[in-house]
Short mmCIF file of C-alpha atoms in Angstrom, two decimals:
data_model
loop_
_atom_site.label_atom_id
_atom_site.label_comp_id
_atom_site.label_asym_id
_atom_site.label_seq_id
_atom_site.Cartn_x
_atom_site.Cartn_y
_atom_site.Cartn_z
CA MET A 1 0.00 0.00 0.00
CA PRO A 2 1.37 3.47 -0.83
CA ARG A 3 2.78 5.31 2.19
CA GLY A 4 0.40 8.25 1.91
CA LEU A 5 -2.73 6.10 1.72
CA ARG A 6 -1.46 3.92 4.55
CA ALA A 7 -1.06 7.03 6.69
CA ALA A 8 -4.56 8.21 5.85
CA LEU A 9 -6.09 4.84 6.67
CA GLY A 10 -4.01 4.78 9.85
CA TRP A 11 -5.62 8.10 10.84
CA ALA A 12 -9.06 6.66 10.18
CA LEU A 13 -8.22 3.56 12.22
CA LEU A 14 -7.02 5.78 15.07
CA LEU A 15 -10.38 7.59 15.02
CA ARG A 16 -12.10 4.22 15.11
CA LEU A 17 -9.97 3.17 18.11
CA LEU A 18 -10.82 6.40 19.94
CA ALA A 19 -14.49 5.75 19.31
CA LEU A 20 -14.15 2.26 20.79
CA LEU A 21 -12.31 3.56 23.84
CA GLN A 22 -14.43 6.61 24.54
CA LEU A 23 -17.94 5.70 23.36
CA PRO A 24 -18.69 2.01 24.11
CA ALA A 25 -22.39 2.42 23.31
CA LEU A 26 -21.58 3.91 19.92
CA SER A 27 -18.68 1.65 19.00
CA GLU A 28 -19.74 1.46 15.38
CA ALA A 29 -19.82 5.24 14.95
CA CYS A 30 -17.17 7.63 13.73
CA SER A 31 -15.95 9.99 16.48
CA CYS A 32 -14.51 13.43 15.72
CA ALA A 33 -13.36 16.32 17.89
CA PRO A 34 -15.46 19.44 17.22
CA ALA A 35 -13.84 22.22 15.21
CA HIS A 36 -15.11 25.60 14.05
CA PRO A 37 -15.22 26.08 10.23
CA GLN A 38 -12.37 28.59 10.54
CA GLN A 39 -10.22 25.92 12.21
CA HIS A 40 -11.05 23.40 9.51
CA ILE A 41 -9.94 25.83 6.81
CA CYS A 42 -6.74 26.65 8.68
CA TYR A 43 -5.79 23.03 9.42
CA SER A 44 -6.76 21.43 6.09
CA ALA A 45 -4.26 20.99 3.28
CA LEU A 46 -6.96 21.39 0.65
CA VAL A 47 -10.15 23.46 0.43
CA ILE A 48 -12.25 23.37 -2.74
CA ARG A 49 -15.74 23.95 -4.07
CA ALA A 50 -16.86 21.06 -6.23
CA LYS A 51 -19.71 18.85 -7.38
CA VAL A 52 -19.67 15.05 -7.54
CA ASN A 53 -20.13 13.41 -10.95
CA SER A 54 -19.91 9.74 -9.96
CA GLU A 55 -18.62 7.26 -7.40
CA LYS A 56 -16.86 3.91 -7.56
CA VAL A 57 -15.67 1.41 -4.94
CA VAL A 58 -11.98 0.68 -5.46
CA PRO A 59 -9.27 -1.28 -3.61
CA ALA A 60 -7.27 0.74 -1.12
CA SER A 61 -4.05 -0.56 -2.70
CA ALA A 62 -2.69 -2.86 -5.38
CA ASP A 63 -1.86 -5.50 -2.75
CA PRO A 64 -4.24 -8.50 -3.25
CA ALA A 65 -4.01 -9.30 0.45
CA ASP A 66 -5.32 -5.86 1.37
CA THR A 67 -9.08 -6.11 1.91
CA GLN A 68 -9.62 -2.40 2.60
CA LYS A 69 -11.94 -0.64 0.17
CA MET A 70 -12.26 3.02 -0.67
CA ILE A 71 -14.90 5.11 -2.41
CA ARG A 72 -13.45 7.12 -5.27
CA TYR A 73 -15.57 10.13 -6.13
CA GLU A 74 -15.06 11.70 -9.51
CA ILE A 75 -15.62 15.42 -9.05
CA LYS A 76 -15.71 18.62 -11.05
CA GLN A 77 -13.64 21.25 -9.27
CA ILE A 78 -15.31 24.66 -9.42
CA LYS A 79 -12.88 26.67 -7.32
CA MET A 80 -9.82 26.02 -5.15
CA PHE A 81 -9.36 28.10 -2.01
CA LYS A 82 -6.36 26.29 -0.54
CA GLY A 83 -3.90 23.65 -1.70
CA PHE A 84 -2.44 25.28 -4.83
CA GLU A 85 1.10 24.24 -3.88
CA LYS A 86 0.11 20.57 -3.57
CA VAL A 87 -2.30 19.95 -6.44
CA LYS A 88 -3.61 22.07 -9.31
CA ASP A 89 -6.84 20.41 -10.35
CA VAL A 90 -8.65 17.75 -8.34
CA GLN A 91 -10.43 15.10 -10.40
CA TYR A 92 -10.91 12.41 -7.73
CA ILE A 93 -11.28 12.32 -3.96
CA TYR A 94 -11.06 9.19 -1.81
CA THR A 95 -12.77 8.21 1.43
CA PRO A 96 -13.08 4.93 3.40
CA LEU A 97 -15.96 2.71 2.33
CA ASP A 98 -16.66 1.82 5.94
CA SER A 99 -18.64 4.55 7.73
CA SER A 100 -17.13 3.45 11.05
CA LEU A 101 -13.79 4.59 9.62
CA CYS A 102 -15.34 8.01 9.00
CA GLY A 103 -16.13 7.43 5.34
CA VAL A 104 -18.07 10.26 3.70
CA LYS A 105 -21.24 9.73 1.66
CA LEU A 106 -21.64 12.41 -1.02
CA GLU A 107 -24.47 12.91 -3.48
CA ALA A 108 -23.70 12.79 -7.20
CA SER A 109 -25.79 15.52 -8.77
CA ASN A 110 -25.48 18.06 -11.56
CA GLN A 111 -26.96 20.67 -9.23
CA LYS A 112 -25.55 20.00 -5.76
CA GLN A 113 -22.19 21.53 -4.89
CA TYR A 114 -20.02 21.00 -1.82
CA LEU A 115 -17.35 22.78 0.14
CA LEU A 116 -14.74 20.07 0.68
CA THR A 117 -11.75 20.15 3.02
CA GLY A 118 -9.24 17.33 3.21
CA GLN A 119 -5.69 16.06 3.07
CA VAL A 120 -3.36 15.56 0.12
CA LEU A 121 -1.45 12.29 0.37
CA ASN A 122 2.16 11.78 -0.66
CA ASP A 123 1.08 10.27 -3.97
CA GLY A 124 -1.12 13.28 -4.75
CA LYS A 125 -4.45 11.62 -3.92
CA VAL A 126 -6.99 13.73 -2.02
CA PHE A 127 -8.38 12.01 1.07
CA VAL A 128 -11.52 13.16 2.94
CA HIS A 129 -13.42 11.83 5.95
CA LEU A 130 -16.24 12.84 8.26
CA CYS A 131 -13.86 14.71 10.56
CA ASN A 132 -13.22 17.20 7.75
CA TYR A 133 -15.54 20.14 7.15
CA ILE A 134 -17.79 19.03 4.28
CA GLU A 135 -20.93 21.06 3.67
CA PRO A 136 -23.38 21.57 0.80
CA TRP A 137 -22.43 24.92 -0.73
CA GLU A 138 -25.99 26.18 -0.42
CA ASN A 139 -25.88 25.72 3.37
CA LEU A 140 -23.00 28.17 3.81
CA SER A 141 -23.73 31.73 4.86
CA LEU A 142 -22.56 34.70 2.81
CA LEU A 143 -19.90 35.48 5.42
CA GLN A 144 -18.59 31.91 5.28
CA LYS A 145 -18.30 32.02 1.51
CA GLU A 146 -16.52 35.38 1.60
CA SER A 147 -14.20 34.24 4.41
CA LEU A 148 -12.90 31.31 2.36
CA ASN A 149 -10.86 33.77 0.31
CA HIS A 150 -9.66 36.08 3.06
CA HIS A 151 -10.76 36.18 6.69
CA TYR A 152 -10.23 32.53 7.64
CA HIS A 153 -6.72 32.34 6.15
CA LEU A 154 -5.61 35.66 7.63
CA ASN A 155 -6.60 34.69 11.17
CA CYS A 156 -5.17 31.21 11.61
CA GLY A 157 -3.13 32.54 14.52
CA CYS A 158 -6.29 32.66 16.63
CA GLN A 159 -7.38 29.74 18.78
CA ILE A 160 -11.07 28.77 18.95
CA THR A 161 -12.26 26.83 21.99
CA THR A 162 -15.63 25.10 22.17
CA CYS A 163 -17.74 26.17 25.17
CA TYR A 164 -19.94 23.35 26.47
CA THR A 165 -21.00 24.63 29.91
CA VAL A 166 -20.85 27.89 31.83
CA PRO A 167 -18.74 29.46 33.07
CA CYS A 168 -16.48 29.61 30.01
CA THR A 169 -13.15 31.36 30.38
CA ILE A 170 -10.45 32.48 27.98
CA SER A 171 -7.01 31.07 28.81
CA ALA A 172 -5.01 33.10 26.27
CA PRO A 173 -5.41 36.54 24.67
CA ASN A 174 -5.55 35.04 21.17
CA GLU A 175 -8.51 32.79 22.03
CA CYS A 176 -12.17 33.00 21.03
CA LEU A 177 -14.95 31.04 22.76
CA TRP A 178 -17.27 29.13 20.43
CA THR A 179 -20.71 28.97 22.04
CA ASP A 180 -23.00 27.43 19.42
CA TRP A 181 -23.25 24.12 21.28
CA LEU A 182 -24.05 25.84 24.57
CA LEU A 183 -26.66 28.20 23.14
CA GLN A 184 -28.20 26.16 20.31
CA GLN A 185 -27.19 22.55 21.07
CA LYS A 186 -25.51 22.27 17.68
CA LEU A 187 -22.01 23.00 16.46
CA TYR A 188 -22.57 24.88 13.23
CA GLY A 189 -25.06 27.43 14.49
CA TYR A 190 -25.32 31.19 14.29
CA GLN A 191 -21.81 31.93 15.52
CA ALA A 192 -20.13 29.49 13.15
CA GLN A 193 -22.14 30.86 10.24
CA HIS A 194 -21.82 34.58 10.90
CA TYR A 195 -18.64 35.28 12.90
CA VAL A 196 -14.89 35.09 12.31
CA CYS A 197 -12.30 34.99 15.09
CA VAL A 198 -10.07 37.92 14.10
CA LYS A 199 -6.54 38.70 15.30
CA HIS A 200 -5.80 42.33 16.17
CA VAL A 201 -2.52 44.24 15.92
CA ASP A 202 -1.85 43.73 19.66
CA GLY A 203 -2.05 39.92 19.24
CA THR A 204 -5.47 39.50 20.85
CA CYS A 205 -8.38 37.81 19.08
CA SER A 206 -12.12 38.43 19.20
CA TRP A 207 -15.25 37.60 17.24
CA TYR A 208 -16.02 39.92 14.34
CA ARG A 209 -18.95 40.39 12.02
CA GLY A 210 -18.32 43.47 9.91
CA HIS A 211 -19.60 46.62 11.62
CA LEU A 212 -22.22 44.72 13.65
CA PRO A 213 -21.76 44.33 17.42
CA LEU A 214 -21.58 40.90 19.03
CA ARG A 215 -24.87 39.41 20.13
CA LYS A 216 -25.50 39.99 23.84
CA GLU A 217 -25.39 36.29 24.77
CA PHE A 218 -21.86 36.02 23.32
CA MET A 219 -20.75 39.08 25.27
CA ASP A 220 -22.25 37.76 28.53
CA ILE A 221 -20.28 34.53 28.22
CA ILE A 222 -17.01 36.02 26.99
CA GLN A 223 -16.96 38.81 29.59
CA PRO A 224 -17.44 37.24 33.07
#
């Protein structure tokens, strides 16, 4: 098996092991640490807008003894936001066939488009899984779409911490508290859709949405 693909499958197997260790009742499920869309963009090697033309189940390697299977999606790349130095035009993306290894199920449609984040393997293959940020393009807010070109990339020096229960505290000046789960019981809520964690000239970070002030509930949590 090629080294890059072996590493990617190793990552998926690690996620599977974590799920087994941490969530006995959900041992067949994929387990991922939560991450704000801005973090996904900053940490991913590749970020593209694309639509899926077709899918095919393929062997994970040329080794006959290797029983691992992958789904190979043939895609049409519409725009690349990140990854220019690794790959110019993405024609295929790969994901584990097994959903317990965080395999992604995408819809092949002439109309539906996706924002895809993922890794580029050593052999040039693009690998995606459920722990990446993968969203239908139509579900993204206007700010999210605009931030793909500028705001997210320019503010990767900020740290975003998920707030699950009150009180939430900031441990570093370059940290923003992500409160969607606390306030809306979902990760990609209002704050993820409409705010960017922005770094200021003094090194501090705070949530920003153009000229609009922060919503009061964010301010109440961030300022004890």
